[in-house]
Short mmCIF file of C-alpha atoms in Angstrom, two decimals:
data_model
loop_
_atom_site.label_atom_id
_atom_site.label_comp_id
_atom_site.label_asym_id
_atom_site.label_seq_id
_atom_site.Cartn_x
_atom_site.Cartn_y
_atom_site.Cartn_z
CA ASP A 154 119.75 113.05 114.54
CA ILE A 155 115.99 113.81 114.56
CA GLN A 156 114.60 112.28 118.04
CA MET A 157 111.12 110.72 117.68
CA THR A 158 108.84 110.70 121.05
CA GLN A 159 105.97 108.51 121.30
CA SER A 160 103.16 108.84 123.87
CA PRO A 161 101.76 107.17 125.50
CA SER A 162 104.38 103.95 125.85
CA THR A 163 101.51 101.80 126.79
CA VAL A 164 97.61 102.11 126.31
CA SER A 165 94.90 99.70 127.78
CA ALA A 166 91.82 99.94 125.75
CA SER A 167 88.66 97.54 124.98
CA VAL A 168 87.40 96.40 121.66
CA GLY A 169 85.43 99.28 120.08
CA ASP A 170 87.23 101.91 121.80
CA ARG A 171 88.87 104.95 119.93
CA VAL A 172 92.70 105.04 120.45
CA THR A 173 95.07 107.85 119.50
CA ILE A 174 98.86 107.68 119.68
CA THR A 175 101.19 110.78 119.05
CA CYS A 176 104.50 111.14 117.95
CA ARG A 177 106.74 114.25 118.30
CA ALA A 178 109.81 115.17 116.09
CA SER A 179 112.78 116.99 117.79
CA GLN A 180 112.57 119.23 114.63
CA THR A 181 110.09 119.95 111.78
CA ILE A 182 109.88 117.01 109.39
CA GLY A 183 107.14 118.54 107.13
CA GLY A 184 104.89 115.17 106.25
CA TRP A 185 107.94 112.65 106.08
CA LEU A 186 106.48 110.43 108.95
CA GLY A 187 105.38 106.96 108.65
CA TRP A 188 103.46 104.62 111.05
CA TYR A 189 104.01 100.83 111.50
CA GLN A 190 102.02 98.05 113.48
CA GLN A 191 104.31 95.00 115.01
CA LYS A 192 102.75 91.93 116.58
CA PRO A 193 104.96 89.72 118.93
CA GLY A 194 107.39 87.60 116.91
CA LYS A 195 106.40 89.46 113.57
CA ALA A 196 108.21 91.96 111.23
CA PRO A 197 106.78 95.45 111.61
CA LYS A 198 104.43 96.39 108.83
CA LEU A 199 103.86 99.71 107.44
CA LEU A 200 100.32 101.31 107.87
CA ILE A 201 100.70 104.81 106.99
CA SER A 202 103.03 106.86 104.77
CA ALA A 203 103.38 110.56 104.28
CA ALA A 204 101.93 111.28 107.61
CA SER A 205 98.21 110.04 106.41
CA ASP A 206 98.25 108.08 103.43
CA LEU A 207 96.87 104.52 104.37
CA GLU A 208 98.75 101.76 102.73
CA ILE A 209 96.89 99.33 100.26
CA GLY A 210 94.84 96.81 102.17
CA VAL A 211 95.17 98.76 105.69
CA PRO A 212 91.50 99.09 107.25
CA SER A 213 90.05 102.46 107.03
CA ARG A 214 89.87 102.47 110.94
CA PHE A 215 93.38 103.64 110.83
CA SER A 216 94.17 107.29 110.17
CA GLY A 217 97.15 109.45 110.63
CA SER A 218 97.23 113.23 110.94
CA GLY A 219 99.87 115.92 111.39
CA SER A 220 102.66 117.86 110.04
CA GLY A 221 105.73 119.65 111.06
CA THR A 222 106.55 118.23 114.57
CA ASP A 223 103.34 116.67 115.86
CA PHE A 224 101.55 113.74 114.54
CA SER A 225 99.05 111.26 115.53
CA LEU A 226 97.86 107.87 114.52
CA THR A 227 94.20 107.06 115.55
CA ILE A 228 92.36 103.63 115.50
CA SER A 229 88.61 104.50 115.37
CA SER A 230 87.15 101.53 116.82
CA LEU A 231 89.76 99.07 118.10
CA GLN A 232 89.55 95.55 116.63
CA PRO A 233 90.94 92.66 118.44
CA GLU A 234 93.45 92.22 115.60
CA ASP A 235 94.87 95.87 116.80
CA PHE A 236 96.39 95.13 119.73
CA ALA A 237 100.12 95.22 118.73
CA THR A 238 102.92 97.92 119.34
CA TYR A 239 103.03 100.87 116.90
CA TYR A 240 106.05 102.98 115.84
CA CYS A 241 106.40 106.04 114.00
CA GLN A 242 109.40 106.63 111.78
CA HIS A 243 110.47 109.84 110.52
CA ALA A 244 111.57 109.80 106.65
CA ASN A 245 112.93 113.56 106.17
CA THR A 246 116.68 112.55 105.94
CA PHE A 247 118.34 109.31 104.75
CA ARG A 248 119.19 108.62 108.42
CA PRO A 249 115.66 107.69 109.79
CA THR A 250 114.60 107.13 113.38
CA PHE A 251 111.93 105.17 115.05
CA GLY A 252 109.88 106.43 117.95
CA GLY A 253 109.92 104.15 121.00
CA GLY A 254 106.83 102.55 120.40
CA THR A 255 103.19 102.31 121.85
CA LYS A 256 101.95 99.05 122.87
CA VAL A 257 98.03 98.94 122.68
CA GLU A 258 97.22 96.08 125.27
CA ILE A 259 93.70 94.73 126.13
CA LYS A 260 92.10 96.52 128.94
CA GLN B 155 105.52 92.04 95.49
CA LEU B 156 108.72 92.18 96.94
CA GLN B 157 109.89 89.34 99.32
CA LEU B 158 112.96 89.54 101.37
CA GLN B 159 114.83 86.71 103.50
CA GLU B 160 117.80 87.26 105.75
CA SER B 161 120.21 84.17 106.39
CA GLY B 162 122.98 84.26 108.61
CA PRO B 163 124.35 82.58 112.02
CA GLY B 164 122.06 82.73 115.03
CA LEU B 165 125.01 82.56 117.42
CA VAL B 166 127.92 84.59 117.43
CA LYS B 167 130.84 84.99 120.05
CA PRO B 168 131.99 88.15 121.47
CA SER B 169 134.51 90.58 119.29
CA GLU B 170 133.73 88.13 116.32
CA THR B 171 131.98 89.76 113.14
CA LEU B 172 128.54 89.29 112.07
CA SER B 173 127.58 88.29 108.56
CA LEU B 174 124.19 88.52 107.34
CA ILE B 175 122.65 88.21 103.80
CA CYS B 176 119.23 89.40 102.47
CA SER B 177 118.03 87.85 99.31
CA VAL B 178 115.65 89.50 97.30
CA SER B 179 112.75 88.35 95.16
CA GLY B 180 109.93 90.02 92.90
CA ASP B 181 111.97 93.03 92.01
CA SER B 182 115.70 93.62 91.12
CA ILE B 183 117.84 95.01 93.68
CA SER B 184 119.08 97.40 90.94
CA SER B 185 115.51 98.97 90.81
CA PRO B 186 115.72 102.90 90.91
CA ASN B 187 112.64 102.88 93.31
CA TYR B 188 114.08 101.42 96.23
CA TYR B 189 116.95 101.54 98.74
CA TRP B 190 117.64 98.49 101.14
CA GLY B 191 118.07 98.59 104.50
CA TRP B 192 118.67 96.78 107.83
CA ILE B 193 116.68 97.36 111.52
CA ARG B 194 117.27 95.43 114.33
CA GLN B 195 115.15 95.00 117.43
CA PRO B 196 116.70 93.99 121.08
CA PRO B 197 114.89 91.46 122.88
CA GLY B 198 111.98 93.33 124.49
CA LYS B 199 113.02 96.78 122.96
CA GLY B 200 112.12 98.86 119.99
CA LEU B 201 113.20 99.46 116.62
CA GLU B 202 116.67 100.60 115.71
CA TRP B 203 117.78 101.72 111.95
CA ILE B 204 121.09 100.18 111.44
CA GLY B 205 121.78 101.56 107.94
CA THR B 206 120.59 101.76 104.24
CA LEU B 207 122.41 101.22 100.97
CA TYR B 208 121.44 101.95 97.35
CA TYR B 209 122.31 99.67 94.44
CA THR B 210 125.29 102.04 93.32
CA GLY B 211 127.13 101.46 96.57
CA THR B 212 125.97 104.48 98.30
CA THR B 213 125.55 103.78 101.89
CA TYR B 214 123.88 105.70 105.11
CA TYR B 215 124.93 104.32 108.63
CA ASN B 216 123.67 104.74 112.03
CA ALA B 217 126.27 107.01 113.56
CA SER B 218 126.39 104.81 116.68
CA LEU B 219 127.44 101.82 114.52
CA GLU B 220 129.25 103.30 111.63
CA SER B 221 132.66 102.35 112.98
CA ARG B 222 131.83 98.61 112.91
CA LEU B 223 129.55 98.48 109.71
CA THR B 224 129.99 97.40 106.28
CA PHE B 225 127.21 97.00 103.61
CA SER B 226 127.38 95.43 100.29
CA VAL B 227 125.47 94.32 97.34
CA ASP B 228 125.77 91.49 95.23
CA ALA B 229 123.56 92.18 91.84
CA SER B 230 124.17 89.07 90.13
CA LYS B 231 122.62 87.31 92.97
CA ASN B 232 120.09 90.11 94.08
CA GLN B 233 121.31 90.36 97.47
CA PHE B 234 122.63 92.74 99.91
CA SER B 235 124.48 91.96 102.92
CA LEU B 236 125.68 93.42 106.35
CA ARG B 237 128.88 92.95 108.18
CA LEU B 238 129.21 94.12 111.78
CA ASN B 239 132.36 93.52 113.84
CA SER B 240 133.70 93.64 117.31
CA LEU B 241 130.40 92.05 118.48
CA THR B 242 129.12 92.72 122.16
CA ALA B 243 126.15 91.42 123.76
CA ALA B 244 124.52 94.73 123.24
CA ASP B 245 124.34 93.71 119.62
CA THR B 246 121.96 90.67 120.43
CA ALA B 247 118.78 91.26 118.52
CA VAL B 248 116.39 90.03 115.93
CA TYR B 249 117.85 91.64 112.64
CA TYR B 250 115.56 92.55 109.92
CA CYS B 251 116.33 93.41 106.09
CA ALA B 252 113.90 95.62 104.34
CA SER B 253 113.12 97.68 101.36
CA LEU B 254 113.07 101.05 101.72
CA ARG B 255 110.63 103.16 99.08
CA LEU B 256 112.60 105.89 97.95
CA ILE B 257 109.42 108.01 97.32
CA SER B 258 108.48 108.04 100.94
CA GLY B 259 111.62 107.06 102.69
CA LEU B 260 109.56 104.26 104.56
CA PHE B 261 110.22 100.74 104.96
CA ASP B 262 107.26 98.97 102.98
CA SER B 263 108.51 95.49 103.19
CA CYS B 264 110.52 93.75 105.60
CA GLY B 265 112.12 89.85 105.85
CA GLN B 266 110.70 87.70 108.74
CA GLY B 267 113.60 88.48 110.75
CA ILE B 268 116.65 86.61 112.01
CA PRO B 269 117.36 86.22 115.60
CA VAL B 270 121.00 86.78 116.65
CA THR B 271 122.75 86.06 119.95
CA VAL B 272 126.04 87.25 120.97
CA SER B 273 127.19 84.78 123.65
#
């Protein structure tokens, strides 16, 4: 199975900060990667597909990049509603795996 | 827009079998555009993919759960279901059903989740 490693596991930031989360795959996955946001007690919400395509309705302050094995999610100016946990997921095979998650918390 | 809703017991005894149903609205479960899946999240932990199925009956299971897992589809009710046997405390989690968009391989809609405790 493909392993997905996210870093950092926690990031402390303030409103207005630029935040970048990275995700590394244990083998090349092309652009078959998505990013999810999950708030406490809620289901995960798909933010980005194909490594860099924003889902409809997702604010433009979110962006994704990368290909192969190394990917990143950037929030250009953190807003209060962005404090949440973020997960990457590969979609390179029919047996997807998630990264361990990155919690974005208030500094 | 797709809507999914999980149903099933919230408390199950060890060694017993968990049965969950996901009811789908907004599209047909026989749509060629979607697979259907299950994800779980133990308390305080990350997301774990359980498995995925297509309306034809094709299934893909997490290898760590495969020996205990069965998926099925009921197209007449627009539902799909999960059965997980030989439960232990390690199976305690919130279980989500979700639609997996075929073109991206990602879960684009999830149910609200159902907490299941094995005790």
